[in-house]
PDB file of C-alpha atoms in Angstrom:
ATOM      1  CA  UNK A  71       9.923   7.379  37.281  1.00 64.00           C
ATOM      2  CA  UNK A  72       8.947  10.467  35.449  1.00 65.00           C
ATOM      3  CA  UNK A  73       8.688   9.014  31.504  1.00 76.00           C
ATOM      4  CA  UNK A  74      10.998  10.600  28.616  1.00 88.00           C
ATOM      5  CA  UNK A  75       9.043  12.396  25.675  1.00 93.00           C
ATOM      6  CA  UNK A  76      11.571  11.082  23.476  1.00 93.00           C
ATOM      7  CA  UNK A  77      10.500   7.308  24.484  1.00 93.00           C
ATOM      8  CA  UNK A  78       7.117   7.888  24.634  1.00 94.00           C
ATOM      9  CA  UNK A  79       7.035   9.099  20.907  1.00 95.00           C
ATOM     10  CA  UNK A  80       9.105   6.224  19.381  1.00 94.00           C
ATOM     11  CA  UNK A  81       6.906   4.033  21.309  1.00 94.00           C
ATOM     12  CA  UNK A  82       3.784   5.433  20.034  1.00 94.00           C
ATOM     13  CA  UNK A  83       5.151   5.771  16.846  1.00 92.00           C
ATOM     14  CA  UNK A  84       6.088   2.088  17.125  1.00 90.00           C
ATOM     15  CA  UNK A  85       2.772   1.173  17.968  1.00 91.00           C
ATOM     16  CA  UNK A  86       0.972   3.612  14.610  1.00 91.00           C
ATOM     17  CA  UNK A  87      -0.809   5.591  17.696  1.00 93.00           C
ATOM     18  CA  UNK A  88      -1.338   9.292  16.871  1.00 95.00           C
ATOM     19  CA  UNK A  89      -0.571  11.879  19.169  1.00 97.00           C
ATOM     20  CA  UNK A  90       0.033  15.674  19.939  1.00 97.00           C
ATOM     21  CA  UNK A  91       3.407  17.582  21.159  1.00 97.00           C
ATOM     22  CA  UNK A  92       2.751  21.103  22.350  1.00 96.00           C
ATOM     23  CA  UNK A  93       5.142  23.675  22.895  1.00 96.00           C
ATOM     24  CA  UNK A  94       5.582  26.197  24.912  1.00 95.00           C
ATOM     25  CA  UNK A  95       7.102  28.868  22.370  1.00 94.00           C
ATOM     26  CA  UNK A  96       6.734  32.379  23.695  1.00 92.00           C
ATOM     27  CA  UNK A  97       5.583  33.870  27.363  1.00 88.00           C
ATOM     28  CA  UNK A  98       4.579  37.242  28.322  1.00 86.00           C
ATOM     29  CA  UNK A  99       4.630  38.335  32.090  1.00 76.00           C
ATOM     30  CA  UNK A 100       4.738  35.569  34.618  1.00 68.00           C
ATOM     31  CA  UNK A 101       4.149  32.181  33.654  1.00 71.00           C
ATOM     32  CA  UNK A 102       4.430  28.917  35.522  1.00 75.00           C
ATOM     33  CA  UNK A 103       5.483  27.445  32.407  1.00 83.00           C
ATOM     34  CA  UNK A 104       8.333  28.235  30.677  1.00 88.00           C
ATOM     35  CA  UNK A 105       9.497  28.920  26.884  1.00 92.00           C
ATOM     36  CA  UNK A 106      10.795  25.419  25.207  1.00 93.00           C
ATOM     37  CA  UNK A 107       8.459  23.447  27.891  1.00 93.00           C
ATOM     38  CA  UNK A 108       6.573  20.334  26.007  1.00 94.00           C
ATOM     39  CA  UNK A 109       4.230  18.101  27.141  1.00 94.00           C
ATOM     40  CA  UNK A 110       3.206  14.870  24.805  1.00 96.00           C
ATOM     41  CA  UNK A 111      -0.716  14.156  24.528  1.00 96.00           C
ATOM     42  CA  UNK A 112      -2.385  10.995  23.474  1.00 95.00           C
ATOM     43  CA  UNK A 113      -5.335  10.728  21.177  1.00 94.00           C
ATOM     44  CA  UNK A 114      -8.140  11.166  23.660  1.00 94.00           C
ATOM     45  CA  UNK A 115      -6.146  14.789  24.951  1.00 93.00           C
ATOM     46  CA  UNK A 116      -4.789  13.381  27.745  1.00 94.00           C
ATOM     47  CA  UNK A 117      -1.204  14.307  29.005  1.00 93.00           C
ATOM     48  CA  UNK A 118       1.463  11.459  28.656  1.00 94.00           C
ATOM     49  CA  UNK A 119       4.575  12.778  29.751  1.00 93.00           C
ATOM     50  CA  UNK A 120       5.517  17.242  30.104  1.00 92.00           C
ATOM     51  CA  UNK A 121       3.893  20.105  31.204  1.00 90.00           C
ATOM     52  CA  UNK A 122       2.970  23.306  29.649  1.00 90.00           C
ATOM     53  CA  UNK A 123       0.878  24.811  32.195  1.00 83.00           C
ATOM     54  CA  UNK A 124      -1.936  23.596  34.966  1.00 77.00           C
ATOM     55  CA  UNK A 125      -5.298  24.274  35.381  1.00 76.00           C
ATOM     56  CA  UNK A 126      -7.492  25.807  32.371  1.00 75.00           C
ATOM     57  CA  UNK A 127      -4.349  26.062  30.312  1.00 86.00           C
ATOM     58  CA  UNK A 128      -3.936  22.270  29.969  1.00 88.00           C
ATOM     59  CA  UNK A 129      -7.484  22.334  29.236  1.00 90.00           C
ATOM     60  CA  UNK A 130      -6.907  24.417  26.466  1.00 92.00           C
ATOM     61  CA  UNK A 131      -3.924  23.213  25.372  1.00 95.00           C
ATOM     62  CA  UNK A 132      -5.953  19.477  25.177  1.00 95.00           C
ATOM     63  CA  UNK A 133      -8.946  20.938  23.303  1.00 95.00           C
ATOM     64  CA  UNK A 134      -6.382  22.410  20.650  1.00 96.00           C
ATOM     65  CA  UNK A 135      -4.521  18.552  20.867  1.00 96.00           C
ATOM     66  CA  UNK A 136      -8.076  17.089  19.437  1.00 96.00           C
ATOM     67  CA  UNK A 137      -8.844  20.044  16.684  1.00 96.00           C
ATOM     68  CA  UNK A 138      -5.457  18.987  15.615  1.00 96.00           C
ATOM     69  CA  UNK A 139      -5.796  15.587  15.215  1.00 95.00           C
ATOM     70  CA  UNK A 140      -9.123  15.949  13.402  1.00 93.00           C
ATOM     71  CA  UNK A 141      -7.869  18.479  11.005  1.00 92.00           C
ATOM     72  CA  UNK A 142      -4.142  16.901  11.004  1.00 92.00           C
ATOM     73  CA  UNK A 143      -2.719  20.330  10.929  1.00 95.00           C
ATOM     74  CA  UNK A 144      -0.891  21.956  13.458  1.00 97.00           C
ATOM     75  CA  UNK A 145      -2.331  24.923  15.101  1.00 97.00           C
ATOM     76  CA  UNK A 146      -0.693  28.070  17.743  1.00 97.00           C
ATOM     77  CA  UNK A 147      -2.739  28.811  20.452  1.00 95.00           C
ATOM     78  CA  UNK A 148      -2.457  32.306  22.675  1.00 94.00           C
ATOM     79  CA  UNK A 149      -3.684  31.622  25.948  1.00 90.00           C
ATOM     80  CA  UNK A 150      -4.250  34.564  28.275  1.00 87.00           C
ATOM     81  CA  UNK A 151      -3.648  33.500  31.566  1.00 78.00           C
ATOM     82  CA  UNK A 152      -5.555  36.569  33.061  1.00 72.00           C
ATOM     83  CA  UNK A 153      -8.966  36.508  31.043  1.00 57.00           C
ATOM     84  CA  UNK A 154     -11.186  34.516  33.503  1.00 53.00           C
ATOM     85  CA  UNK A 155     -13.764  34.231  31.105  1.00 47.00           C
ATOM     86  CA  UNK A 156     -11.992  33.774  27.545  1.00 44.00           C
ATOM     87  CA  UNK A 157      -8.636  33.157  28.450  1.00 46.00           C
ATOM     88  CA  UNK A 158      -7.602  30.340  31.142  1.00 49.00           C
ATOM     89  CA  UNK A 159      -8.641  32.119  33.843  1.00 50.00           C
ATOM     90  CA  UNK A 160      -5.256  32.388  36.128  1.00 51.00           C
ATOM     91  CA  UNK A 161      -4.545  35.591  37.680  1.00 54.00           C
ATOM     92  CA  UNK A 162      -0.953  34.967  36.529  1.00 55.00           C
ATOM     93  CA  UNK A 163      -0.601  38.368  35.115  1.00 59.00           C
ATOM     94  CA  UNK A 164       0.545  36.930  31.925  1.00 78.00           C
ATOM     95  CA  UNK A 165       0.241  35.304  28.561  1.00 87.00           C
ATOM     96  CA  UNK A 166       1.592  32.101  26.713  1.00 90.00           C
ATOM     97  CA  UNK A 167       1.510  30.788  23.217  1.00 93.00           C
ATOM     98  CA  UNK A 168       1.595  27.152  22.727  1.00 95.00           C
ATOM     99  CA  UNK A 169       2.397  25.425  19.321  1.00 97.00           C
ATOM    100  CA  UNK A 170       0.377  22.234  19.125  1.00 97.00           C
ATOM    101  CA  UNK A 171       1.229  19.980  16.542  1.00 97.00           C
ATOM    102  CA  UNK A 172      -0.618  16.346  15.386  1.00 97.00           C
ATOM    103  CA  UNK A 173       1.718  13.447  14.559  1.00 96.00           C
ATOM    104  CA  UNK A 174      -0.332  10.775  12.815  1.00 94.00           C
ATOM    105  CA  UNK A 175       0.857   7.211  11.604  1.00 93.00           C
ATOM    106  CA  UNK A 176       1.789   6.668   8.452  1.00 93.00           C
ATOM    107  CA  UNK A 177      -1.005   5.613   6.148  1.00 94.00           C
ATOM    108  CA  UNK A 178      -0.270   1.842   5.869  1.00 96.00           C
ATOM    109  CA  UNK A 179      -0.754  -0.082   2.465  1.00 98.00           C
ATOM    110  CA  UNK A 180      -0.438  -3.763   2.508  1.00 97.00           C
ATOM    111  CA  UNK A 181       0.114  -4.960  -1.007  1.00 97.00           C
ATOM    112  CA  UNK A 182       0.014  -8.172  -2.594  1.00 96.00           C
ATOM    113  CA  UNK A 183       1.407  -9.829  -5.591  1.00 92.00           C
ATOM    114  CA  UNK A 184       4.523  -9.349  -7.010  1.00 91.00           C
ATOM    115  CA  UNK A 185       5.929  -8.395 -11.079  1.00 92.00           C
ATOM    116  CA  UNK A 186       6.369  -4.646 -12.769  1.00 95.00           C
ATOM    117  CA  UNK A 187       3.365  -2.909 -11.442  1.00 96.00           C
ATOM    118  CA  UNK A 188       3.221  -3.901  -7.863  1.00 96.00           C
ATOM    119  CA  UNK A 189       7.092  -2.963  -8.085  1.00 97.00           C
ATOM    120  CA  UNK A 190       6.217   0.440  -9.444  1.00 97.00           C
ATOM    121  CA  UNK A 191       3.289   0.570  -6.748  1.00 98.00           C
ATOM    122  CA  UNK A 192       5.633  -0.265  -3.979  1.00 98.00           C
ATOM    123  CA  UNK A 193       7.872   2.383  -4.964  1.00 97.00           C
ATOM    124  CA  UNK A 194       5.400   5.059  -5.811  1.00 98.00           C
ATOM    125  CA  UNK A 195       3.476   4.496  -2.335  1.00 98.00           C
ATOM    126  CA  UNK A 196       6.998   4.829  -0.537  1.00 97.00           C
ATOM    127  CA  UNK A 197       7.966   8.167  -1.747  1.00 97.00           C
ATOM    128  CA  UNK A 198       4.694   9.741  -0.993  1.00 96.00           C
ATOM    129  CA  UNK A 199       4.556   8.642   2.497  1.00 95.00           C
ATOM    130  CA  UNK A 200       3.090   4.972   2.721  1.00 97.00           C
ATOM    131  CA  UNK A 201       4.275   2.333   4.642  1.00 96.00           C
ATOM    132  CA  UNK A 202       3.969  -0.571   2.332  1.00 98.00           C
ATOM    133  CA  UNK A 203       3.761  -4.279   3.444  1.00 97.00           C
ATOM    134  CA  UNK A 204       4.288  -6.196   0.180  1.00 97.00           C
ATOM    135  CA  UNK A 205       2.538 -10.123   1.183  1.00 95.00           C
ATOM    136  CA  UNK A 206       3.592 -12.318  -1.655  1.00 93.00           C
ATOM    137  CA  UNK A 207       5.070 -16.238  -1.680  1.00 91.00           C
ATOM    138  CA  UNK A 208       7.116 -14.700  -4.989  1.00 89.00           C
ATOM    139  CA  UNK A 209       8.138 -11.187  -3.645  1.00 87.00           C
ATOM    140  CA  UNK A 210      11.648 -11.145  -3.132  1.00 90.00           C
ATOM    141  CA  UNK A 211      13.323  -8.529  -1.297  1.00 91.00           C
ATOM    142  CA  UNK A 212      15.612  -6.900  -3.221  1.00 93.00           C
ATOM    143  CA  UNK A 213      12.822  -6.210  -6.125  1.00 94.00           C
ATOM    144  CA  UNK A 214      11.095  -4.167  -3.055  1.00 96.00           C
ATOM    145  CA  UNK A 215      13.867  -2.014  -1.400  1.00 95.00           C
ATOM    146  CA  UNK A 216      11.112   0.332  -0.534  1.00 96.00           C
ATOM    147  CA  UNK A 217       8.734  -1.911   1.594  1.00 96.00           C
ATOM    148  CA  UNK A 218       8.245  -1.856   5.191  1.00 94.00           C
ATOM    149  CA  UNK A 219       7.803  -5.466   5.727  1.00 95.00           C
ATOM    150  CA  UNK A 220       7.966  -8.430   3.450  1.00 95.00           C
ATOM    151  CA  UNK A 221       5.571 -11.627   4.093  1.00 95.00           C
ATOM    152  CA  UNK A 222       6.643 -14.079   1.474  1.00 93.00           C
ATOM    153  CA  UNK A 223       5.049 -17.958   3.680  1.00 93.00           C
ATOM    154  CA  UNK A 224       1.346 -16.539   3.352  1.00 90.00           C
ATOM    155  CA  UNK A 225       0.294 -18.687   0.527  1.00 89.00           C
ATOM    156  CA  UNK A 226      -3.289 -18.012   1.337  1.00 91.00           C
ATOM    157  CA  UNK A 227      -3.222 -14.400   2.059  1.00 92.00           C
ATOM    158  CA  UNK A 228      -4.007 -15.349   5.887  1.00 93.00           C
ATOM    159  CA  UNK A 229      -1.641 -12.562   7.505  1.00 94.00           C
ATOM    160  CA  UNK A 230      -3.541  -9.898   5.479  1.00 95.00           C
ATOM    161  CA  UNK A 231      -4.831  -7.845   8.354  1.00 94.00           C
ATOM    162  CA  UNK A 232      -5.354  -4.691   7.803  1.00 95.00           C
ATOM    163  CA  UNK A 233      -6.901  -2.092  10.298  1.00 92.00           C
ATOM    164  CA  UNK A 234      -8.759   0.892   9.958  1.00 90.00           C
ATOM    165  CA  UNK A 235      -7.820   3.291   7.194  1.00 91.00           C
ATOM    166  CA  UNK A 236      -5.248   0.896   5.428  1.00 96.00           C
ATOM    167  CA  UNK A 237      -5.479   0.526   2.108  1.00 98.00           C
ATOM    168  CA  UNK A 238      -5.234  -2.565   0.180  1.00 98.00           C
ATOM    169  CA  UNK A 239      -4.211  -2.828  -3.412  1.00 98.00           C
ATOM    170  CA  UNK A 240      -4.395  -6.681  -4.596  1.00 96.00           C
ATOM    171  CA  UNK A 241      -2.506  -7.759  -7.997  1.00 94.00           C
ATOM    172  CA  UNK A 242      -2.048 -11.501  -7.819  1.00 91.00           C
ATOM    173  CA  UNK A 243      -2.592 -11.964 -11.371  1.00 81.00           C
ATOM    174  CA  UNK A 244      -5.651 -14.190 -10.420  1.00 80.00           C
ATOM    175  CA  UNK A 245      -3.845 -17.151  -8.708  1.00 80.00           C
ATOM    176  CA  UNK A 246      -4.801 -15.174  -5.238  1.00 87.00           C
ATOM    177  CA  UNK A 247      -7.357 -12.607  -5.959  1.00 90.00           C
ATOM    178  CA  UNK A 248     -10.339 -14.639  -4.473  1.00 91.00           C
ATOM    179  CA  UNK A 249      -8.086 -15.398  -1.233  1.00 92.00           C
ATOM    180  CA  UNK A 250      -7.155 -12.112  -0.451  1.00 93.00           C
ATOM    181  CA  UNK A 251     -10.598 -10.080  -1.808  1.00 94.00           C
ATOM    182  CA  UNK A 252     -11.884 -12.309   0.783  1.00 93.00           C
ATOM    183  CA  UNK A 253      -9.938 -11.583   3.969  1.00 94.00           C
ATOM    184  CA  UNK A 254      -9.325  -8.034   2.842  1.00 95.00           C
ATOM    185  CA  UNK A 255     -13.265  -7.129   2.907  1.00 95.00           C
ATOM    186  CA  UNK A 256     -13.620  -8.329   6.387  1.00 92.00           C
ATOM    187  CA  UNK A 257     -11.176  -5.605   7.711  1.00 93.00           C
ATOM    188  CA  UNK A 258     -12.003  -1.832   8.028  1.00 93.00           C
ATOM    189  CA  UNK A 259      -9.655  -0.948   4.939  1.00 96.00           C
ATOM    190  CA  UNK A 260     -10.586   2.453   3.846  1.00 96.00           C
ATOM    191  CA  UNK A 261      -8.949   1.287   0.015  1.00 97.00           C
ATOM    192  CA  UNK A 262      -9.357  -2.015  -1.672  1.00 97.00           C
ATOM    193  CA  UNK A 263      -8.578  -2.469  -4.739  1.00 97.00           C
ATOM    194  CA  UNK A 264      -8.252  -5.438  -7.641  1.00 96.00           C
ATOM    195  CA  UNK A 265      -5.581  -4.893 -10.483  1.00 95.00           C
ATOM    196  CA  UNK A 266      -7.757  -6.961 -13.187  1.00 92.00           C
ATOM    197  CA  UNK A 267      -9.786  -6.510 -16.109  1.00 91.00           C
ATOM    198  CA  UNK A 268     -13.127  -6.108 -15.674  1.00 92.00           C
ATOM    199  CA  UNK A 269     -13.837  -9.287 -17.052  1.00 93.00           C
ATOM    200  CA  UNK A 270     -12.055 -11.465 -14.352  1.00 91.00           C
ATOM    201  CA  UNK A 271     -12.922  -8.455 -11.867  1.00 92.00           C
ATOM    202  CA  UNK A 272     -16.951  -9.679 -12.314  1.00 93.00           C
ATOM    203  CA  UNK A 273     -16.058 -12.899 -12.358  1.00 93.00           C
ATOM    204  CA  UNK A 274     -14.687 -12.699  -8.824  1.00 93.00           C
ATOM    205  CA  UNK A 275     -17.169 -10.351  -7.170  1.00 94.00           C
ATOM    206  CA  UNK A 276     -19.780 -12.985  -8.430  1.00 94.00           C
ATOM    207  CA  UNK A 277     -18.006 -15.874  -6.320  1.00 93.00           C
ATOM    208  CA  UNK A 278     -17.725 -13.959  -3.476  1.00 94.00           C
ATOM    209  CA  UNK A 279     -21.383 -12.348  -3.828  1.00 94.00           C
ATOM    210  CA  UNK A 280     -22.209 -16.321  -3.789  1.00 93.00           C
ATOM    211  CA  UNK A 281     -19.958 -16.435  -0.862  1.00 89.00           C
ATOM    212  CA  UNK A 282     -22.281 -14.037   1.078  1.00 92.00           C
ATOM    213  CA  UNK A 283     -20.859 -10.929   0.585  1.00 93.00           C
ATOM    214  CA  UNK A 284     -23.397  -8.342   0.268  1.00 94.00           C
ATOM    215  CA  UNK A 285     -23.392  -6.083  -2.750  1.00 94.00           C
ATOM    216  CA  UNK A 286     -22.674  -2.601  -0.525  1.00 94.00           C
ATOM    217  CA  UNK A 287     -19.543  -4.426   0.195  1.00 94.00           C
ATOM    218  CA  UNK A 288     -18.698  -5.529  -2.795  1.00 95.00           C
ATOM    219  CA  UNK A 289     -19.255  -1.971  -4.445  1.00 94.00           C
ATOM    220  CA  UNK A 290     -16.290  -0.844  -2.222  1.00 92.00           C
ATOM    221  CA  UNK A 291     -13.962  -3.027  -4.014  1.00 96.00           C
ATOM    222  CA  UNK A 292     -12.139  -0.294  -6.881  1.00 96.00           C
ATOM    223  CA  UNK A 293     -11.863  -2.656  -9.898  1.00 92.00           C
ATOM    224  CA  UNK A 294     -10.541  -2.452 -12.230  1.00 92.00           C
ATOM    225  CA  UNK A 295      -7.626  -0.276  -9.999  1.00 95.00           C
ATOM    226  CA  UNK A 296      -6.830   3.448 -10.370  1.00 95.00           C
ATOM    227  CA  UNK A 297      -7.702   6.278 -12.503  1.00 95.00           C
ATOM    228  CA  UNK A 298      -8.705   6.423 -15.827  1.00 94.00           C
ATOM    229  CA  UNK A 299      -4.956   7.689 -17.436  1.00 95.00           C
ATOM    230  CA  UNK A 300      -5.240   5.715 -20.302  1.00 95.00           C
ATOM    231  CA  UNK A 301      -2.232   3.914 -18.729  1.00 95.00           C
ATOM    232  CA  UNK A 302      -0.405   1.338 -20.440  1.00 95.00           C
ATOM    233  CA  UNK A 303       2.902   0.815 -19.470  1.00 96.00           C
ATOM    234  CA  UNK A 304       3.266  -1.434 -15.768  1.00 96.00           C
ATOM    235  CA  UNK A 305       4.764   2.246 -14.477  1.00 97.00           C
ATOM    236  CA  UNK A 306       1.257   3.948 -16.259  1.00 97.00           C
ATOM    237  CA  UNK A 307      -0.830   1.504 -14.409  1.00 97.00           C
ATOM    238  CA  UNK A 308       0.975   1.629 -11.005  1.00 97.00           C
ATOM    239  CA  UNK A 309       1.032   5.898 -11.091  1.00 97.00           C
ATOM    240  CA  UNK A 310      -2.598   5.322 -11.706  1.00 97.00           C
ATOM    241  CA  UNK A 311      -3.375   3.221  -9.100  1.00 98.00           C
ATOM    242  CA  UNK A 312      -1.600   5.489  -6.537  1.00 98.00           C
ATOM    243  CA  UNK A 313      -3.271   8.816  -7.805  1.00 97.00           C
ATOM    244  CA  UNK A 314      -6.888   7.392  -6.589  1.00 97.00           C
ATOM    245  CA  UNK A 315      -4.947   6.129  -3.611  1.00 97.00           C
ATOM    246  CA  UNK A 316      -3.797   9.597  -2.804  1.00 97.00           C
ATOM    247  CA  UNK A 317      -7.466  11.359  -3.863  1.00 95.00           C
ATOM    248  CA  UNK A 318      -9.203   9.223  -1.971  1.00 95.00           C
ATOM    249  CA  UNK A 319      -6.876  10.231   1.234  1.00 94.00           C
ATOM    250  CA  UNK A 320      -6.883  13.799   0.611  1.00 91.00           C
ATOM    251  CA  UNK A 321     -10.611  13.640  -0.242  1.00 91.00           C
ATOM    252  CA  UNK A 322      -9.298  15.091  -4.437  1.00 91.00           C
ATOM    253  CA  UNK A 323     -12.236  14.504  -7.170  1.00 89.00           C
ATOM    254  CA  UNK A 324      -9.923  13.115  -9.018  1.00 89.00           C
ATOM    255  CA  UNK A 325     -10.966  15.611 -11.925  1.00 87.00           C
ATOM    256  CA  UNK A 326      -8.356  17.828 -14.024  1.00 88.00           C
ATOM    257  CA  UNK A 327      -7.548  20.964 -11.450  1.00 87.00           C
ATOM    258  CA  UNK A 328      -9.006  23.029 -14.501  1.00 84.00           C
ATOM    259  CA  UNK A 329     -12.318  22.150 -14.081  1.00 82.00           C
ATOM    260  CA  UNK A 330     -12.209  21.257 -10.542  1.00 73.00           C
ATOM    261  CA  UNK A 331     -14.959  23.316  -8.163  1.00 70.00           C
ATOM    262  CA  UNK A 332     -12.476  25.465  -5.937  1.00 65.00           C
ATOM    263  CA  UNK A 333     -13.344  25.138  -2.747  1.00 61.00           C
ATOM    264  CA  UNK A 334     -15.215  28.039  -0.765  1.00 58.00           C
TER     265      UNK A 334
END
């Protein structure tokens, strides 16, 4: 049975795996494939489900899928299926241009802790594109209409697991930091972060440097959380905390745009 694009994406999607649709947009001459033809590519460039043309032009087409996925910007290739040595070399007699676009996962943060700020957090992270997994024993679910999922039996923080490039912000107003510091520095978070002053902040890095946690790790926890706004309000803190969320996923300084370097 010949699969269905349509599945194959809300599966993938399902299971956070990135992947590429290209489309067939324009066609010049003769052309096996046609305008509107798709074909759905999985991280590694191979073809799931579609076709947009054999030979050299799904080579190309798959070389364009990676760039994509790297960059996380969509791209148009022209492929000239005539040019045998810069083109994909198919005496076709024609040309094609192929709109390749990456879809990634949402970036995932897994939050823990509940009152004003983690609130704030939850709904700040929503609107700019998080998927937000609020673990709490107090979190309730109407104070987080926003989240994703809602763990509220995980008294010790054991169904924190996040994976590669998830970001962690932990504000458990000390009753849970230790627990959850602890199982979130064994994952490959990308983000993790303490909401604490940096009194109880050094206080906790100390136990868990007596734990056996070496000091490179520990100098990837961010406490105390965020960016120095002078914040003061819970909604101060939380916009805080998501602006160094945000630069550190868009690779920002985190310095006023008026005295930011431009780049080349």
């Amino acid at each position: 049975m010949i699969p269905d694009i349509l599945d194959l994406q809300l599966s993938l999607r399902k299971q956070r795996q990135p992947y590429v649709l290209a489309t067939v947009t324009e066609i010049l001459g003769s052309s096996s494939a046609k305008p509107a033809a798709k074909a759905l590519l999985d991280h590694d460039g191979k073809v799931l489900a579609g076709w947009v043309g054999g030979g050299c032009a799904q080579s190309m087409v798959a070389r364009a899928a990676l760039e994509c996925l790297k960059t996380g910007e969509p791209c148009v290739i022209d492929i000239d299926l005539n040019d045998e040595i810069f083109g994909a070399g198919m005496p076709c007699g024609g040309a094609m241009r192929v709109y390749v676009e990456p879809v990634l996962p949402k970036p995932q943060l897994w939050l823990l802790g509940h009152g004003r700020i983690v609130e704030a957090v939850c709904e700040f992270a929503h609107r700019l594109g998080f998927d937000v997994i609020v673990d709490d024993p107090q979190a309730c679910a109407d104070r987080f209409p926003a989240a994703t999922r809602l763990i509220d039996d995980d008294v010790r923080y054991r169904q924190l697991q996040p994976g590669s490039g998830d970001f962690v912000v932990i504000a458990t107003h000390h009753k849970g930091d230790y627990d959850a510091l602890s199982q979130a520095l064994h994952s490959e978070a990308c983000y993790i972060a303490l909401v604490s002053s940096r009194k109880r902040a050094k206080l906790v890095l100390d136990r868990l440097a007596g734990e056996g946690f070496s000091q490179t790790t520990l100098a990837a926890v961010r406490a105390p959380a965020g960016l120095d706004l002078a914040a003061k309000s819970p909604e101060e803190i939380a916009l805080s905390i998501v602006s160094e969320m945000v630069a550190l996923r868009r690779g920002g300084s985190g310095l006023p745009l008026s005295r930011a370097i431009a780049p080349a």
